[in-house]
PDB file of N, CA and C in Angstrom:
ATOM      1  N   UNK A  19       0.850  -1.177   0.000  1.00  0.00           N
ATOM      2  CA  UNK A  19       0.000   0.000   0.000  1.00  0.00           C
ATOM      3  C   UNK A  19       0.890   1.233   0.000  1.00  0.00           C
ATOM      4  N   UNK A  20       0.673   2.330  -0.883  1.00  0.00           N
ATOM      5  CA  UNK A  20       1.667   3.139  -1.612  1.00  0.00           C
ATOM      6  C   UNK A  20       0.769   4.701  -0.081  1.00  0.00           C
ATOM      7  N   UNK A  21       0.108   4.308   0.544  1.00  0.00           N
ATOM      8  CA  UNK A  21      -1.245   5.597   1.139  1.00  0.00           C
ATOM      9  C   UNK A  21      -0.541   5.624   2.723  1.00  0.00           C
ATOM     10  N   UNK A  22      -0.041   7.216   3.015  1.00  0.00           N
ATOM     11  CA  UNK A  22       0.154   7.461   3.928  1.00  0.00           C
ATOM     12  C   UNK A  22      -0.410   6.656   5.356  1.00  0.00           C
ATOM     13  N   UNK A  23      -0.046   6.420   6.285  1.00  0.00           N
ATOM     14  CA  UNK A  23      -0.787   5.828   7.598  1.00  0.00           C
ATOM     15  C   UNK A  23      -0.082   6.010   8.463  1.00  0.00           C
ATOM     16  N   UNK A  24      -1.350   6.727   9.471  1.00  0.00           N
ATOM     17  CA  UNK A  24      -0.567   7.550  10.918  1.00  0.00           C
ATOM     18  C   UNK A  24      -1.035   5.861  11.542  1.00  0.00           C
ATOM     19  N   UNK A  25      -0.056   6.063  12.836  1.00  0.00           N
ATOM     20  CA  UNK A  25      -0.137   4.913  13.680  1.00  0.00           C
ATOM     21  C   UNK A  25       0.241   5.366  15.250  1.00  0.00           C
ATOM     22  N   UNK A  26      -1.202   5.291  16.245  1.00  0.00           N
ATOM     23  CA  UNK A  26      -0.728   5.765  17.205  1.00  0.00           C
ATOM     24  C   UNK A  26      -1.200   4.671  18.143  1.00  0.00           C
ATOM     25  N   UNK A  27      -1.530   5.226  19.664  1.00  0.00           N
ATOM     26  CA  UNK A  27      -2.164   4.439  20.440  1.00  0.00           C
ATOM     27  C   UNK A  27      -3.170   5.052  21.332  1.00  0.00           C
ATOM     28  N   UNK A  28      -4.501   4.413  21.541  1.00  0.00           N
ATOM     29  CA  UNK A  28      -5.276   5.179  21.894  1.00  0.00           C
ATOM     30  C   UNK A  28      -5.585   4.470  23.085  1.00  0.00           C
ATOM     31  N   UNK A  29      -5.499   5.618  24.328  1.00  0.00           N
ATOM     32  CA  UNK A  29      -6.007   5.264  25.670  1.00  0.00           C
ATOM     33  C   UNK A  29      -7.548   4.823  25.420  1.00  0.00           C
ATOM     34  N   UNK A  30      -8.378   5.908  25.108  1.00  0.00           N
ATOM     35  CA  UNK A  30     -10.407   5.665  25.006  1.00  0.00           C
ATOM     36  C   UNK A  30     -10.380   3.668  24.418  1.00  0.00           C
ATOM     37  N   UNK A  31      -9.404   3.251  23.620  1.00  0.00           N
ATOM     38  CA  UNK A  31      -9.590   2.361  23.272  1.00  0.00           C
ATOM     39  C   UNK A  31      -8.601   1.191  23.195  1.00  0.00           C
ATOM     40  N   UNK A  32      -8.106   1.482  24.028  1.00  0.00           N
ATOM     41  CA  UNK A  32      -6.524   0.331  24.555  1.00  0.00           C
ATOM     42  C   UNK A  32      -5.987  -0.457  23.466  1.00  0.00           C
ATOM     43  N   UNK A  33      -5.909   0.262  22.598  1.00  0.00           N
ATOM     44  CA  UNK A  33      -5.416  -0.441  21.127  1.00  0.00           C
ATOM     45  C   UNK A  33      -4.528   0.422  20.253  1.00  0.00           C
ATOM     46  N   UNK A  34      -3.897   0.248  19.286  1.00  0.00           N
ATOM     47  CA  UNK A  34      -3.295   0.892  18.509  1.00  0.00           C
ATOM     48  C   UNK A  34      -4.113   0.935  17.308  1.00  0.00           C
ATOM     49  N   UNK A  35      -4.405   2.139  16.842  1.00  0.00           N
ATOM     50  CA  UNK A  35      -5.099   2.771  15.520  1.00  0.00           C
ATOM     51  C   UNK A  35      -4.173   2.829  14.253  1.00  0.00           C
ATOM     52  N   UNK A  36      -4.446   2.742  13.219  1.00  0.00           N
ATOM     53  CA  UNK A  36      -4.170   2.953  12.285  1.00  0.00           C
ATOM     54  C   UNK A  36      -4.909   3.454  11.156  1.00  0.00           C
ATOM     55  N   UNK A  37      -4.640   4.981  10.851  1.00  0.00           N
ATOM     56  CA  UNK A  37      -5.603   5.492   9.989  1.00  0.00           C
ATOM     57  C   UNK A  37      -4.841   5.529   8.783  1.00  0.00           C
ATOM     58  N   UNK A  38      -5.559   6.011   7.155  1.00  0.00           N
ATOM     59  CA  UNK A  38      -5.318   6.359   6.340  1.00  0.00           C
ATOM     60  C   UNK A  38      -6.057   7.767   5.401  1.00  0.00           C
ATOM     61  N   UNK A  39      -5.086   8.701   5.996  1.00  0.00           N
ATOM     62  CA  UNK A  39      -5.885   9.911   5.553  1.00  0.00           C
ATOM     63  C   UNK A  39      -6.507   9.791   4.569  1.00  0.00           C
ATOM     64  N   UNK A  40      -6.021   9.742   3.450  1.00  0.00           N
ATOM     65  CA  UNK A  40      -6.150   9.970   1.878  1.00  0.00           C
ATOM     66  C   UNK A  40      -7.386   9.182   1.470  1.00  0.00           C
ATOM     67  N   UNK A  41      -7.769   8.361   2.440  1.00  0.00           N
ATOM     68  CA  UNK A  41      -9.172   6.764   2.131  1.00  0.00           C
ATOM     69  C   UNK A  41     -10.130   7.470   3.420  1.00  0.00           C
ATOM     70  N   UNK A  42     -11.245   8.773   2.727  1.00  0.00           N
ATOM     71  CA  UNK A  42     -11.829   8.868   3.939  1.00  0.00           C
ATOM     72  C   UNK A  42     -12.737   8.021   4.242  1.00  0.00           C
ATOM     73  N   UNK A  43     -12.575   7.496   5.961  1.00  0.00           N
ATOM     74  CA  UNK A  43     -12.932   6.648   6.872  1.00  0.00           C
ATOM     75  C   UNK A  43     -12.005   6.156   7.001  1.00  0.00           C
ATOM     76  N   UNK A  44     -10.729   5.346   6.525  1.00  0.00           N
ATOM     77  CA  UNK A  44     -10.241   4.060   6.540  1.00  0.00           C
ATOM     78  C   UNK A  44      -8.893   4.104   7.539  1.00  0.00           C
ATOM     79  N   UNK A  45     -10.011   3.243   8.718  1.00  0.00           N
ATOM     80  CA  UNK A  45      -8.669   2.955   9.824  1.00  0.00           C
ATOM     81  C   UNK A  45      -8.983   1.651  10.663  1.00  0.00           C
ATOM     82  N   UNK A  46      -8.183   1.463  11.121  1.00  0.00           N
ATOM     83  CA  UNK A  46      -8.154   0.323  12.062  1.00  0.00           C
ATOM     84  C   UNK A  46      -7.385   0.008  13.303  1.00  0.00           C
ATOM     85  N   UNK A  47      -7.775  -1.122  14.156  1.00  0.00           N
ATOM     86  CA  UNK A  47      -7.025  -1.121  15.356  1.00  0.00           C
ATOM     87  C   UNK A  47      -6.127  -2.315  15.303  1.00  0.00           C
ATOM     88  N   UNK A  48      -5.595  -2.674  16.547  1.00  0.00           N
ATOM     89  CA  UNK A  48      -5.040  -4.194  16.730  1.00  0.00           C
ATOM     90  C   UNK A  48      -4.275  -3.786  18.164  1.00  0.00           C
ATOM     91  N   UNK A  49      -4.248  -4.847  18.657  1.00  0.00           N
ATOM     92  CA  UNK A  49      -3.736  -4.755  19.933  1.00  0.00           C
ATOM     93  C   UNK A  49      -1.810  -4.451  19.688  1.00  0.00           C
ATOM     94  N   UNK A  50      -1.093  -4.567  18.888  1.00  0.00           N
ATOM     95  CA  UNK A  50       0.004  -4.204  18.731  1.00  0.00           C
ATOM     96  C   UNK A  50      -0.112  -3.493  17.310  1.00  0.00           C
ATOM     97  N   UNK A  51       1.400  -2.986  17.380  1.00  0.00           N
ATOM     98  CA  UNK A  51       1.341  -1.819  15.896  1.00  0.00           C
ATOM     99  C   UNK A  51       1.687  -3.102  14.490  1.00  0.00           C
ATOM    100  N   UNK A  52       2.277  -3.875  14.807  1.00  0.00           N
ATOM    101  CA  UNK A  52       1.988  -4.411  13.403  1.00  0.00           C
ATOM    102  C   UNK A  52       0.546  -5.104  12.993  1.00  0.00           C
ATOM    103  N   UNK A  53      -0.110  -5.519  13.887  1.00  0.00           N
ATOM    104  CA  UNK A  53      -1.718  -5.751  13.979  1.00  0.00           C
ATOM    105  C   UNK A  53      -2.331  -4.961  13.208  1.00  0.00           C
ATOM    106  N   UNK A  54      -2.119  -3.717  14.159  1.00  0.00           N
ATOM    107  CA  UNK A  54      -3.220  -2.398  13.093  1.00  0.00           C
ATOM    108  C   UNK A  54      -2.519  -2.275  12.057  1.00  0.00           C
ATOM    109  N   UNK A  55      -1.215  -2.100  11.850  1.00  0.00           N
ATOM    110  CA  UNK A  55      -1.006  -2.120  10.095  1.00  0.00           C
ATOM    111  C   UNK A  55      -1.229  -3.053   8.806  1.00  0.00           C
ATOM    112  N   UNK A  56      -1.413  -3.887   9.870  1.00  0.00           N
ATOM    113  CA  UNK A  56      -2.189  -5.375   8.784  1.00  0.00           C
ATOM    114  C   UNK A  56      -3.812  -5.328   8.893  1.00  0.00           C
ATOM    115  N   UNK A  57      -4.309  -4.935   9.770  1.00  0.00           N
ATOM    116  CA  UNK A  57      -5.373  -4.642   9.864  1.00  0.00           C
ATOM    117  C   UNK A  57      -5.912  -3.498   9.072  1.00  0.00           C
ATOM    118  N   UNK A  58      -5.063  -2.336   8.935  1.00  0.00           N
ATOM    119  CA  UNK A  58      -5.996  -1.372   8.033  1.00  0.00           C
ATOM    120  C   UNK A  58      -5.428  -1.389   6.232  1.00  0.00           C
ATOM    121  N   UNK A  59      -4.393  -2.365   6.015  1.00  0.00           N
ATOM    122  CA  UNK A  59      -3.887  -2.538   5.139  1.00  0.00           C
ATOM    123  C   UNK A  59      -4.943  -3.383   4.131  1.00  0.00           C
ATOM    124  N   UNK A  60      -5.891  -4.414   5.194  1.00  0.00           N
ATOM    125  CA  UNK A  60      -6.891  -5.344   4.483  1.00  0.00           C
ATOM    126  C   UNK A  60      -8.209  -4.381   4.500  1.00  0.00           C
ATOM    127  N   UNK A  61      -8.300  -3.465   5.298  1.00  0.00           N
ATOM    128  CA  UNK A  61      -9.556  -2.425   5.561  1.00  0.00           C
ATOM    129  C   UNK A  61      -9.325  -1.275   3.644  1.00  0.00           C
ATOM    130  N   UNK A  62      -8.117  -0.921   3.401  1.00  0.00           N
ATOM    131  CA  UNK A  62      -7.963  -0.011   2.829  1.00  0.00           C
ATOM    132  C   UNK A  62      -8.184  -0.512   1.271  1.00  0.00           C
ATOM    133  N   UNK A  63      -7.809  -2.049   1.250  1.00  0.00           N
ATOM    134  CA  UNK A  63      -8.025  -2.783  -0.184  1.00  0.00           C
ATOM    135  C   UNK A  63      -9.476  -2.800   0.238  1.00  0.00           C
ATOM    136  N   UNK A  64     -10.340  -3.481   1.264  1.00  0.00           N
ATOM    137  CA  UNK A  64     -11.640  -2.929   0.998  1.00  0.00           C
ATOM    138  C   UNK A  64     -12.410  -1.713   0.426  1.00  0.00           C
ATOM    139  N   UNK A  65     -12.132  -0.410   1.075  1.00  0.00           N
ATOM    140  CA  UNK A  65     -12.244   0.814   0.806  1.00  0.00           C
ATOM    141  C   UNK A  65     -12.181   0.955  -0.900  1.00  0.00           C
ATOM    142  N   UNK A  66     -10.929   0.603  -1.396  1.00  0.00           N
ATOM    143  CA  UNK A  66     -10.644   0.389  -2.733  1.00  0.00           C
ATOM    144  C   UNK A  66     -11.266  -0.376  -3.511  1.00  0.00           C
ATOM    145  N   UNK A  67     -11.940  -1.443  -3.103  1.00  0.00           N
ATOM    146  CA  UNK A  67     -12.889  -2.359  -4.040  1.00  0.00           C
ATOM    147  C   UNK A  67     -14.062  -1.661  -4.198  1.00  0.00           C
ATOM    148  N   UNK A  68     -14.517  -1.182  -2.835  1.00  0.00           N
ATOM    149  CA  UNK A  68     -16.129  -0.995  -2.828  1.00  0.00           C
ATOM    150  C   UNK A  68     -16.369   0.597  -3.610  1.00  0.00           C
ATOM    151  N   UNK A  69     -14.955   1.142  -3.207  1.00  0.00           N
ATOM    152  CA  UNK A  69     -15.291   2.436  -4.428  1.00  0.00           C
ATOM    153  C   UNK A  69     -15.076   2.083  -5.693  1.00  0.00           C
ATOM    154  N   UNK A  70     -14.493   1.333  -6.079  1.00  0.00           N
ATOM    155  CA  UNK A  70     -14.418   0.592  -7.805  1.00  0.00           C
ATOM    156  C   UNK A  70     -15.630   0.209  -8.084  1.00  0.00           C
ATOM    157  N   UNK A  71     -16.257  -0.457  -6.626  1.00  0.00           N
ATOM    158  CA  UNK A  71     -17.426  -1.190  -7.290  1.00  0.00           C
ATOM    159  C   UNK A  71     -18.478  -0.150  -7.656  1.00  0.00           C
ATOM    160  N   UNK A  72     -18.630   0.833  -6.584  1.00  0.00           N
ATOM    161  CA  UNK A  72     -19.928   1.952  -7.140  1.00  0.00           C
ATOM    162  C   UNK A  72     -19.072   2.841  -8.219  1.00  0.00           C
ATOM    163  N   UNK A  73     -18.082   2.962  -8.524  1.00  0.00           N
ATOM    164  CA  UNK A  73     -17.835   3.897  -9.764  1.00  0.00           C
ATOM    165  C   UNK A  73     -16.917   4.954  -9.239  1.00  0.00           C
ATOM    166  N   UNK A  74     -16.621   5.057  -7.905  1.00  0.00           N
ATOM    167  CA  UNK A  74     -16.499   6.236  -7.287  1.00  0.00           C
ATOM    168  C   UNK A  74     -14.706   6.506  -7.040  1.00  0.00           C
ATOM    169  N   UNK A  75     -14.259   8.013  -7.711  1.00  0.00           N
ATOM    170  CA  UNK A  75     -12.887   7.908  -7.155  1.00  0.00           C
ATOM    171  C   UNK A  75     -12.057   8.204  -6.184  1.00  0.00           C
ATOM    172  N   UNK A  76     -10.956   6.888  -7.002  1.00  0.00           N
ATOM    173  CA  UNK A  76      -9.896   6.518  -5.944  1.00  0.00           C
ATOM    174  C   UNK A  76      -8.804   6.937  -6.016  1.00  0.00           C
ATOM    175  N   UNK A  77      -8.501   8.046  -4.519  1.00  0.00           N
ATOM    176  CA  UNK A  77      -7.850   8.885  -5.068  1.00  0.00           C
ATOM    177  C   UNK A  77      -5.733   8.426  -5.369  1.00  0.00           C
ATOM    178  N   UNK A  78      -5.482   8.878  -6.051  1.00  0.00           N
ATOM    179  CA  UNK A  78      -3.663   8.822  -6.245  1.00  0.00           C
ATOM    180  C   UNK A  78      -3.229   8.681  -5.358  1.00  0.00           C
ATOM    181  N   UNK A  79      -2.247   7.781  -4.629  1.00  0.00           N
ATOM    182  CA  UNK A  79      -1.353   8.202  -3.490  1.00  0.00           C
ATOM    183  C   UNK A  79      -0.429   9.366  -3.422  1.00  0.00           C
ATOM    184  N   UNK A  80      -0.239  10.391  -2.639  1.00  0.00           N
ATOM    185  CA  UNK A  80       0.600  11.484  -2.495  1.00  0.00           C
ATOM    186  C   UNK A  80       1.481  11.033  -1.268  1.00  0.00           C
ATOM    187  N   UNK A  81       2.070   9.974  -0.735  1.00  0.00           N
ATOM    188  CA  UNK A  81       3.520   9.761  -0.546  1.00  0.00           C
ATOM    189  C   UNK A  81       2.703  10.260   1.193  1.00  0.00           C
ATOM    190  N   UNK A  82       3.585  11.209   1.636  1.00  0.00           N
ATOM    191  CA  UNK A  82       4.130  12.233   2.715  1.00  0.00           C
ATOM    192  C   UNK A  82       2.961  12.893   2.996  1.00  0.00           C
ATOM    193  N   UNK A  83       2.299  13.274   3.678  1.00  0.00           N
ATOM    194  CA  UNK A  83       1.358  14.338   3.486  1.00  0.00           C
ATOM    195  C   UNK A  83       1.753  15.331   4.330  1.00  0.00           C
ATOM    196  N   UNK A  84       1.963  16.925   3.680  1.00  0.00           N
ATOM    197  CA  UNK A  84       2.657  18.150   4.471  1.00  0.00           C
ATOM    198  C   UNK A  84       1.336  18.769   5.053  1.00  0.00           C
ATOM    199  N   UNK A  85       1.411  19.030   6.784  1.00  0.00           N
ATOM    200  CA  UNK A  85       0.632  19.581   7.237  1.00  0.00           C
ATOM    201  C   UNK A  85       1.094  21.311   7.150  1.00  0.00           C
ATOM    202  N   UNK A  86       0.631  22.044   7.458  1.00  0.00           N
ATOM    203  CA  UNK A  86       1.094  23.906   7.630  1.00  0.00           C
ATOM    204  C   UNK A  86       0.449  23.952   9.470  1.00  0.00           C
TER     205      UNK A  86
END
C-alpha cells in the first residue's frame, strides 16, 4: 500500500489505531502496531474495491502528506 498511515495508540480504546488519511474513513485497530497495520492494510483494499465497485474515485497516493 503506496497511502500514507498515521499509527498511534489510543487510551479511550486500549489499542493501537491505524488510519489512512487519503481513504476517507479508513482505519483500524489491533492490539500491537503491526496488527493495526495489517489490519488497516486489508480495511484499505476494501475501501478500494467498494469504491471501484460503485464507480467512485480513488484517489492517487501522495507519498508524505505536508501539514502547515
Amino acid at each position: 500500500m503506496k497511502y500514507e498511515t498515521i499509527l498511534y495508540w489510543s487510551e479511550a480504546d486500549n489499542a493501537y489505531i491505524a488510519e489512512v488519511p487519503e481513504l476517507a474513513g479508513c482505519m483500524a485497530d489491533g492490539a500491537s502496531m503491526p496488527e493495526a497495520l495489517h489490519n488497516v492494510q486489508i480495511v484499505a483494499q476494501e475501501w478500494i474495491d467498494t469504491a471501484r465497485a460503485l464507480g467512485r474515485d480513488i484517489p492517487i497516493p501522495k507519498g508524505r502528506l505536508q501539514y502547515a
